[in-house]
Amino acid sequence: MTSDVIVVRIYIHEKEHGRRTTLQQEILNLLHDQQRVQGVTVFRGIAGFGASGTVHAADLLRLTVDLPIVIEFYDKPEVAQAAMKLLHGLVPDGHVVHWRASCSDLSQDQPSE
Amino acid sequence: MTSDVIVVRIYIHEKEHGRRTTLQQEILNLLHDQQRVQGVTVFRGIAGFGASGTVHAADLLRLTVDLPIVIEFYDKPEVAQAAMKLLHGLVPDGHVVHWRASCSDLSQDQPSE
Amino acid sequence: MTSDVIVVRIYIHEKEHGRRTTLQQEILNLLHDQQRVQGVTVFRGIAGFGASGTVHAADLLRLTVDLPIVIEFYDKPEVAQAAMKLLHGLVPDGHVVHWRASCSDLSQDQPSE
């Protein structure tokens, strides 16, 4: 038994600013408080570059570097779509990627985390 | 030349228990010993929350925190499906996500890792 | 408004050699200089194993261990395809996985990173 889900990945940087605090924190707050979704995970990359071409790389002085952050979640299509609508305006265009996937059954007991 | 594969991502936590040892270790053992799959990679997130809504975040006291873990693998559809069947019962419902993808040719020499 | 993109993930190891330097560096150089793509992020796994079955795991002696690296990017299909062509020959067969996804609109202003 599987359910259809949408997997969403949001690509930002550690030091990117939101409206009031870091963009990372504002996205997590939104996904946690306004449109609760399942399975949000935040990853920190060790290097990366974006449209501007700047290269960010972790090294011994990591704390001074602005590393890439990926915030990933998945949920039923209607929930994921609603979350993406809320993200629009907060996250710059071109930084939210999503695709269809299947999930071991979501509709039974919610997994106790 | 590309082959069809299924990408599987399993979302758990560092301290989640399996039957005998950590769930992470039991999943890796299963994927390594019982249904060998290609390209298993384990990632540790720096923060996350699940259906229960608890927020896990890495900080200076990281060792005391239960961070999210993602175990990812991909293989030919029949191999990935067989592995997911074995995972059923071990991993809670709703925590295994998979989708179809293409892979640079798997059918020639197995890549020497 | 969303655009079609291809998400590409390349699975290698920290210590894997390219022609002149590390494979990781050569892939990043190629994606940065020869076929500029959007949103390249490099992740380091904490454990993994490949076709050879060797298990790599991070521990207190991490610097001596050859951990898995995933280099991920996404871009418009024609750009991603061109990049994958260039990667062919550099990255061993079976280590490049890609799939179709949708992206919050790429065609407007390029996101300033």
CSV table of C-alpha atoms in Angstrom, one decimal:
chain,number,residue,atom,x,y,z
A,1,MET,CA,0.0,0.0,0.0
A,2,THR,CA,1.4,3.3,-1.1
A,3,SER,CA,0.1,6.9,-1.2
A,4,ASP,CA,0.9,9.6,-3.7
A,5,VAL,CA,3.0,12.3,-2.3
A,6,ILE,CA,4.9,15.3,-3.5
A,7,VAL,CA,8.5,15.7,-2.4
A,8,VAL,CA,9.6,19.3,-2.1
A,9,ARG,CA,13.2,20.6,-1.8
A,10,ILE,CA,14.0,24.2,-1.0
A,11,TYR,CA,17.5,25.5,-1.8
A,12,ILE,CA,18.7,28.4,0.3
A,13,HIS,CA,21.8,29.4,2.2
A,14,GLU,CA,22.6,29.5,5.9
A,15,LYS,CA,22.9,33.2,6.1
A,16,GLU,CA,20.0,34.1,3.8
A,17,HIS,CA,17.7,36.6,5.4
A,18,GLY,CA,13.9,36.3,5.7
A,19,ARG,CA,11.7,39.1,6.8
A,20,ARG,CA,12.4,39.0,10.5
A,21,THR,CA,15.0,36.3,11.1
A,22,THR,CA,16.9,33.8,8.9
A,23,LEU,CA,15.1,32.5,5.9
A,24,GLN,CA,15.7,28.9,7.1
A,25,GLN,CA,13.9,29.7,10.4
A,26,GLU,CA,11.0,31.4,8.7
A,27,ILE,CA,10.5,28.5,6.3
A,28,LEU,CA,10.6,26.0,9.2
A,29,ASN,CA,8.1,28.1,11.2
A,30,LEU,CA,5.8,28.3,8.2
A,31,LEU,CA,6.0,24.5,7.7
A,32,HIS,CA,5.5,23.8,11.3
A,33,ASP,CA,2.9,26.3,12.4
A,34,GLN,CA,0.9,27.4,9.3
A,35,GLN,CA,0.8,24.4,7.1
A,36,ARG,CA,2.0,21.4,9.1
A,37,VAL,CA,3.7,18.9,6.8
A,38,GLN,CA,5.3,15.6,7.4
A,39,GLY,CA,8.9,14.7,7.5
A,40,VAL,CA,10.7,18.0,7.3
A,41,THR,CA,14.4,17.6,7.2
A,42,VAL,CA,17.1,20.2,6.9
A,43,PHE,CA,20.4,19.4,5.4
A,44,ARG,CA,23.6,21.4,5.2
A,45,GLY,CA,25.8,21.0,2.2
A,46,ILE,CA,29.5,21.2,2.4
A,47,ALA,CA,29.9,23.3,-0.8
A,48,GLY,CA,27.8,24.7,-3.6
A,49,PHE,CA,27.2,27.5,-5.9
A,50,GLY,CA,24.1,29.2,-7.4
A,51,ALA,CA,23.1,31.4,-10.2
A,52,SER,CA,25.5,34.1,-9.1
A,53,GLY,CA,28.3,31.7,-9.5
A,54,THR,CA,29.8,32.2,-6.1
A,55,VAL,CA,31.3,29.1,-4.7
A,56,HIS,CA,30.7,28.3,-1.0
A,57,ALA,CA,32.8,25.7,0.6
A,58,ALA,CA,33.2,24.4,4.1
A,59,ASP,CA,36.7,24.4,5.5
A,60,LEU,CA,38.4,24.8,8.8
A,61,LEU,CA,36.9,28.3,9.1
A,62,ARG,CA,33.5,27.0,8.4
A,63,LEU,CA,31.7,29.3,10.7
A,64,THR,CA,32.5,32.2,8.5
A,65,VAL,CA,31.2,30.6,5.3
A,66,ASP,CA,27.6,30.7,4.0
A,67,LEU,CA,26.9,27.1,3.2
A,68,PRO,CA,24.0,25.8,1.2
A,69,ILE,CA,20.9,24.6,3.1
A,70,VAL,CA,18.3,22.2,1.7
A,71,ILE,CA,14.9,22.0,3.5
A,72,GLU,CA,13.0,18.9,2.3
A,73,PHE,CA,9.5,17.7,3.0
A,74,TYR,CA,6.9,15.5,1.6
A,75,ASP,CA,3.2,15.1,2.1
A,76,LYS,CA,-0.1,14.4,0.3
A,77,PRO,CA,-0.3,16.4,-2.9
A,78,GLU,CA,-2.9,18.9,-1.6
A,79,VAL,CA,-0.9,19.5,1.6
A,80,ALA,CA,2.4,20.0,-0.2
A,81,GLN,CA,0.7,22.3,-2.8
A,82,ALA,CA,-0.8,24.4,0.0
A,83,ALA,CA,2.6,24.6,1.7
A,84,MET,CA,4.3,25.7,-1.6
A,85,LYS,CA,1.7,28.4,-2.0
A,86,LEU,CA,2.6,29.8,1.4
A,87,LEU,CA,6.3,29.6,0.5
A,88,HIS,CA,5.8,31.6,-2.6
A,89,GLY,CA,6.9,35.2,-1.9
A,90,LEU,CA,9.2,34.0,1.0
A,91,VAL,CA,11.6,31.9,-1.1
A,92,PRO,CA,13.1,33.4,-4.3
A,93,ASP,CA,11.8,32.0,-7.6
A,94,GLY,CA,13.8,29.1,-8.9
A,95,HIS,CA,14.7,27.7,-5.5
A,96,VAL,CA,11.8,25.4,-4.8
A,97,VAL,CA,11.8,22.0,-6.7
A,98,HIS,CA,9.1,19.4,-6.4
A,99,TRP,CA,8.2,16.0,-7.9
A,100,ARG,CA,5.7,13.2,-7.5
A,101,ALA,CA,6.6,10.1,-5.5
A,102,SER,CA,5.1,7.2,-3.6
A,103,CYS,CA,5.1,6.8,0.1
A,104,SER,CA,4.6,3.8,2.3
A,105,ASP,CA,1.1,4.2,3.4
A,106,LEU,CA,0.4,7.6,4.9
A,107,SER,CA,-3.3,7.1,5.4
A,108,GLN,CA,-3.1,4.6,8.3
A,109,ASP,CA,-1.8,5.6,11.7
A,110,GLN,CA,0.4,8.6,11.5
A,111,PRO,CA,3.9,7.4,12.3
A,112,SER,CA,4.8,8.3,15.8
A,113,GLU,CA,8.1,10.1,15.2
B,1,MET,CA,22.4,4.9,-22.4
B,2,THR,CA,20.3,5.0,-19.3
B,3,SER,CA,18.5,2.4,-17.1
B,4,ASP,CA,15.3,2.8,-15.2
B,5,VAL,CA,15.8,2.8,-11.5
B,6,ILE,CA,13.8,3.5,-8.4
B,7,VAL,CA,15.3,6.0,-5.9
B,8,VAL,CA,14.3,5.2,-2.3
B,9,ARG,CA,14.6,7.5,0.7
B,10,ILE,CA,14.0,6.3,4.3
B,11,TYR,CA,13.4,9.0,6.9
B,12,ILE,CA,14.3,8.0,10.5
B,13,HIS,CA,16.1,9.4,13.5
B,14,GLU,CA,19.6,8.7,14.9
B,15,LYS,CA,18.3,7.3,18.1
B,16,GLU,CA,15.3,5.3,16.7
B,17,HIS,CA,15.4,1.7,17.9
B,18,GLY,CA,15.1,-1.3,15.7
B,19,ARG,CA,14.5,-4.8,17.1
B,20,ARG,CA,18.0,-5.4,18.4
B,21,THR,CA,20.2,-2.4,17.7
B,22,THR,CA,19.5,1.1,16.2
B,23,LEU,CA,17.0,1.2,13.3
B,24,GLN,CA,19.7,2.8,11.1
B,25,GLN,CA,22.0,-0.1,11.6
B,26,GLU,CA,19.3,-2.7,11.0
B,27,ILE,CA,18.3,-1.0,7.8
B,28,LEU,CA,21.9,-0.9,6.6
B,29,ASN,CA,22.4,-4.5,7.5
B,30,LEU,CA,19.2,-5.5,5.6
B,31,LEU,CA,20.3,-3.5,2.5
B,32,HIS,CA,23.8,-4.9,2.7
B,33,ASP,CA,23.3,-8.5,3.6
B,34,GLN,CA,19.8,-9.5,2.6
B,35,GLN,CA,19.0,-7.5,-0.4
B,36,ARG,CA,22.1,-5.9,-1.7
B,37,VAL,CA,21.4,-2.7,-3.4
B,38,GLN,CA,23.6,-0.1,-5.1
B,39,GLY,CA,24.6,3.2,-3.8
B,40,VAL,CA,23.4,3.3,-0.3
B,41,THR,CA,24.2,6.6,1.3
B,42,VAL,CA,23.3,7.8,4.8
B,43,PHE,CA,22.8,11.5,5.5
B,44,ARG,CA,22.4,13.3,8.8
B,45,GLY,CA,20.2,16.4,8.8
B,46,ILE,CA,20.9,19.4,11.0
B,47,ALA,CA,17.3,19.9,12.0
B,48,GLY,CA,13.9,18.5,11.3
B,49,PHE,CA,10.5,17.6,12.7
B,50,GLY,CA,8.0,14.8,12.0
B,51,ALA,CA,4.4,13.9,12.5
B,52,SER,CA,4.7,14.4,16.2
B,53,GLY,CA,5.8,18.0,15.6
B,54,THR,CA,8.9,17.7,17.8
B,55,VAL,CA,11.7,19.9,16.4
B,56,HIS,CA,15.2,18.4,16.4
B,57,ALA,CA,18.1,20.7,15.8
B,58,ALA,CA,21.8,20.4,15.9
B,59,ASP,CA,23.6,22.8,18.2
B,60,LEU,CA,26.7,22.8,20.3
B,61,LEU,CA,25.3,20.0,22.4
B,62,ARG,CA,24.6,17.9,19.3
B,63,LEU,CA,25.5,14.6,20.9
B,64,THR,CA,22.4,14.9,23.1
B,65,VAL,CA,20.0,15.6,20.2
B,66,ASP,CA,18.2,13.0,18.1
B,67,LEU,CA,18.9,14.3,14.6
B,68,PRO,CA,17.1,13.2,11.4
B,69,ILE,CA,18.7,10.5,9.3
B,70,VAL,CA,18.0,9.8,5.7
B,71,ILE,CA,19.1,6.5,4.2
B,72,GLU,CA,19.0,6.7,0.4
B,73,PHE,CA,19.5,4.0,-2.3
B,74,TYR,CA,18.7,3.3,-5.9
B,75,ASP,CA,18.6,0.2,-8.0
B,76,LYS,CA,16.8,-1.5,-10.8
B,77,PRO,CA,13.0,-1.5,-10.1
B,78,GLU,CA,12.8,-5.2,-9.2
B,79,VAL,CA,15.7,-4.9,-6.7
B,80,ALA,CA,14.5,-1.7,-5.1
B,81,GLN,CA,11.0,-3.2,-4.8
B,82,ALA,CA,12.3,-6.3,-3.1
B,83,ALA,CA,14.3,-4.2,-0.7
B,84,MET,CA,11.2,-2.1,0.1
B,85,LYS,CA,9.3,-5.3,0.9
B,86,LEU,CA,11.9,-6.3,3.4
B,87,LEU,CA,11.9,-2.9,4.9
B,88,HIS,CA,8.1,-3.1,5.5
B,89,GLY,CA,7.6,-4.0,9.1
B,90,LEU,CA,11.0,-2.6,10.1
B,91,VAL,CA,10.4,1.0,9.2
B,92,PRO,CA,7.2,2.8,10.3
B,93,ASP,CA,4.5,3.5,7.7
B,94,GLY,CA,4.9,6.8,6.0
B,95,HIS,CA,8.7,7.0,6.3
B,96,VAL,CA,9.7,5.3,3.0
B,97,VAL,CA,9.4,7.4,-0.2
B,98,HIS,CA,10.3,6.3,-3.6
B,99,TRP,CA,10.2,7.5,-7.2
B,100,ARG,CA,11.2,6.5,-10.7
B,101,ALA,CA,14.4,7.9,-12.2
B,102,SER,CA,17.0,7.2,-14.8
B,103,CYS,CA,20.6,6.2,-14.2
B,104,SER,CA,23.7,6.3,-16.3
B,105,ASP,CA,23.9,2.7,-17.6
B,106,LEU,CA,23.8,0.2,-14.8
B,107,SER,CA,23.8,-2.8,-17.1
B,108,GLN,CA,27.4,-2.5,-18.2
B,109,ASP,CA,30.3,-3.1,-15.8
B,110,GLN,CA,29.2,-2.6,-12.3
B,111,PRO,CA,31.0,0.6,-11.2
B,112,SER,CA,33.9,-0.3,-9.1
B,113,GLU,CA,33.4,1.8,-6.0
C,1,MET,CA,4.1,29.2,-12.5
C,2,THR,CA,6.5,26.4,-12.6
C,3,SER,CA,9.2,25.2,-15.1
C,4,ASP,CA,10.2,21.7,-16.0
C,5,VAL,CA,13.6,20.8,-14.7
C,6,ILE,CA,15.8,17.8,-14.4
C,7,VAL,CA,17.3,17.0,-11.0
C,8,VAL,CA,20.6,15.2,-11.2
C,9,ARG,CA,22.4,13.5,-8.4
C,10,ILE,CA,26.0,12.2,-8.8
C,11,TYR,CA,27.2,9.6,-6.2
C,12,ILE,CA,31.0,9.5,-5.6
C,13,HIS,CA,33.4,9.4,-2.7
C,14,GLU,CA,35.6,12.0,-1.1
C,15,LYS,CA,38.8,10.5,-2.1
C,16,GLU,CA,37.8,9.4,-5.6
C,17,HIS,CA,40.4,10.5,-8.1
C,18,GLY,CA,39.6,12.4,-11.3
C,19,ARG,CA,42.1,12.9,-14.0
C,20,ARG,CA,44.2,15.7,-12.3
C,21,THR,CA,42.6,16.4,-8.9
C,22,THR,CA,39.8,14.9,-6.9
C,23,LEU,CA,36.7,13.8,-8.9
C,24,GLN,CA,34.6,16.1,-6.7
C,25,GLN,CA,36.6,19.1,-7.7
C,26,GLU,CA,36.6,18.2,-11.4
C,27,ILE,CA,32.9,17.7,-11.5
C,28,LEU,CA,32.4,21.1,-9.8
C,29,ASN,CA,34.8,22.8,-12.2
C,30,LEU,CA,32.9,21.3,-15.1
C,31,LEU,CA,29.5,22.4,-13.8
C,32,HIS,CA,30.8,25.8,-12.9
C,33,ASP,CA,33.0,26.6,-15.9
C,34,GLN,CA,32.0,24.5,-18.9
C,35,GLN,CA,28.2,24.0,-18.5
C,36,ARG,CA,27.0,26.4,-15.9
C,37,VAL,CA,24.0,25.0,-14.1
C,38,GLN,CA,21.8,26.4,-11.3
C,39,GLY,CA,21.8,25.3,-7.7
C,40,VAL,CA,24.7,22.9,-7.4
C,41,THR,CA,25.0,21.6,-3.8
C,42,VAL,CA,27.5,19.1,-2.5
C,43,PHE,CA,26.5,16.8,0.4
C,44,ARG,CA,28.7,14.6,2.5
C,45,GLY,CA,27.1,11.4,3.8
C,46,ILE,CA,27.9,9.9,7.2
C,47,ALA,CA,28.0,6.4,5.9
C,48,GLY,CA,27.4,4.4,2.8
C,49,PHE,CA,28.4,1.5,0.6
C,50,GLY,CA,28.5,0.9,-3.1
C,51,ALA,CA,28.6,-1.9,-5.6
C,52,SER,CA,31.8,-3.2,-4.0
C,53,GLY,CA,30.1,-3.7,-0.7
C,54,THR,CA,32.6,-1.8,1.3
C,55,VAL,CA,31.1,0.1,4.1
C,56,HIS,CA,32.3,3.7,4.8
C,57,ALA,CA,31.3,5.2,8.0
C,58,ALA,CA,32.1,8.4,9.8
C,59,ASP,CA,33.5,8.1,13.3
C,60,LEU,CA,35.9,9.9,15.5
C,61,LEU,CA,38.7,9.2,13.0
C,62,ARG,CA,36.6,10.6,10.2
C,63,LEU,CA,39.5,12.2,8.4
C,64,THR,CA,40.9,8.8,7.5
C,65,VAL,CA,37.6,7.6,6.1
C,66,ASP,CA,36.4,7.9,2.5
C,67,LEU,CA,32.9,9.2,2.9
C,68,PRO,CA,30.2,9.3,0.3
C,69,ILE,CA,29.6,12.6,-1.5
C,70,VAL,CA,26.5,13.5,-3.5
C,71,ILE,CA,26.7,16.4,-6.0
C,72,GLU,CA,23.2,17.6,-6.8
C,73,PHE,CA,22.0,20.1,-9.4
C,74,TYR,CA,18.9,21.0,-11.3
C,75,ASP,CA,18.3,23.1,-14.4
C,76,LYS,CA,16.1,23.3,-17.5
C,77,PRO,CA,16.1,19.9,-19.3
C,78,GLU,CA,18.4,21.0,-22.2
C,79,VAL,CA,21.0,22.5,-19.8
C,80,ALA,CA,20.9,19.4,-17.5
C,81,GLN,CA,21.2,17.1,-20.4
C,82,ALA,CA,24.2,19.0,-21.8
C,83,ALA,CA,25.9,18.8,-18.4
C,84,MET,CA,25.2,15.1,-18.1
C,85,LYS,CA,26.9,14.6,-21.5
C,86,LEU,CA,30.0,16.3,-20.3
C,87,LEU,CA,29.9,14.3,-17.1
C,88,HIS,CA,29.9,11.1,-19.1
C,89,GLY,CA,33.4,9.7,-19.2
C,90,LEU,CA,34.3,11.6,-16.0
C,91,VAL,CA,31.9,9.8,-13.7
C,92,PRO,CA,31.7,6.0,-13.7
C,93,ASP,CA,28.6,4.4,-15.2
C,94,GLY,CA,25.8,3.8,-12.7
C,95,HIS,CA,26.6,6.8,-10.5
C,96,VAL,CA,24.5,9.6,-12.1
C,97,VAL,CA,20.8,9.5,-11.4
C,98,HIS,CA,18.3,12.0,-12.8
C,99,TRP,CA,14.6,12.6,-12.9
C,100,ARG,CA,12.0,15.2,-14.0
C,101,ALA,CA,10.7,17.7,-11.5
C,102,SER,CA,9.0,21.1,-11.4
C,103,CYS,CA,10.6,24.3,-10.2
C,104,SER,CA,9.2,27.5,-9.0
C,105,ASP,CA,9.6,29.7,-12.1
C,106,LEU,CA,13.1,29.7,-13.5
C,107,SER,CA,12.3,31.9,-16.5
C,108,GLN,CA,11.8,35.1,-14.6
C,109,ASP,CA,14.7,36.9,-12.9
C,110,GLN,CA,17.4,34.5,-12.1
C,111,PRO,CA,17.5,34.2,-8.4
C,112,SER,CA,20.3,36.3,-7.0
C,113,GLU,CA,22.0,33.8,-4.8
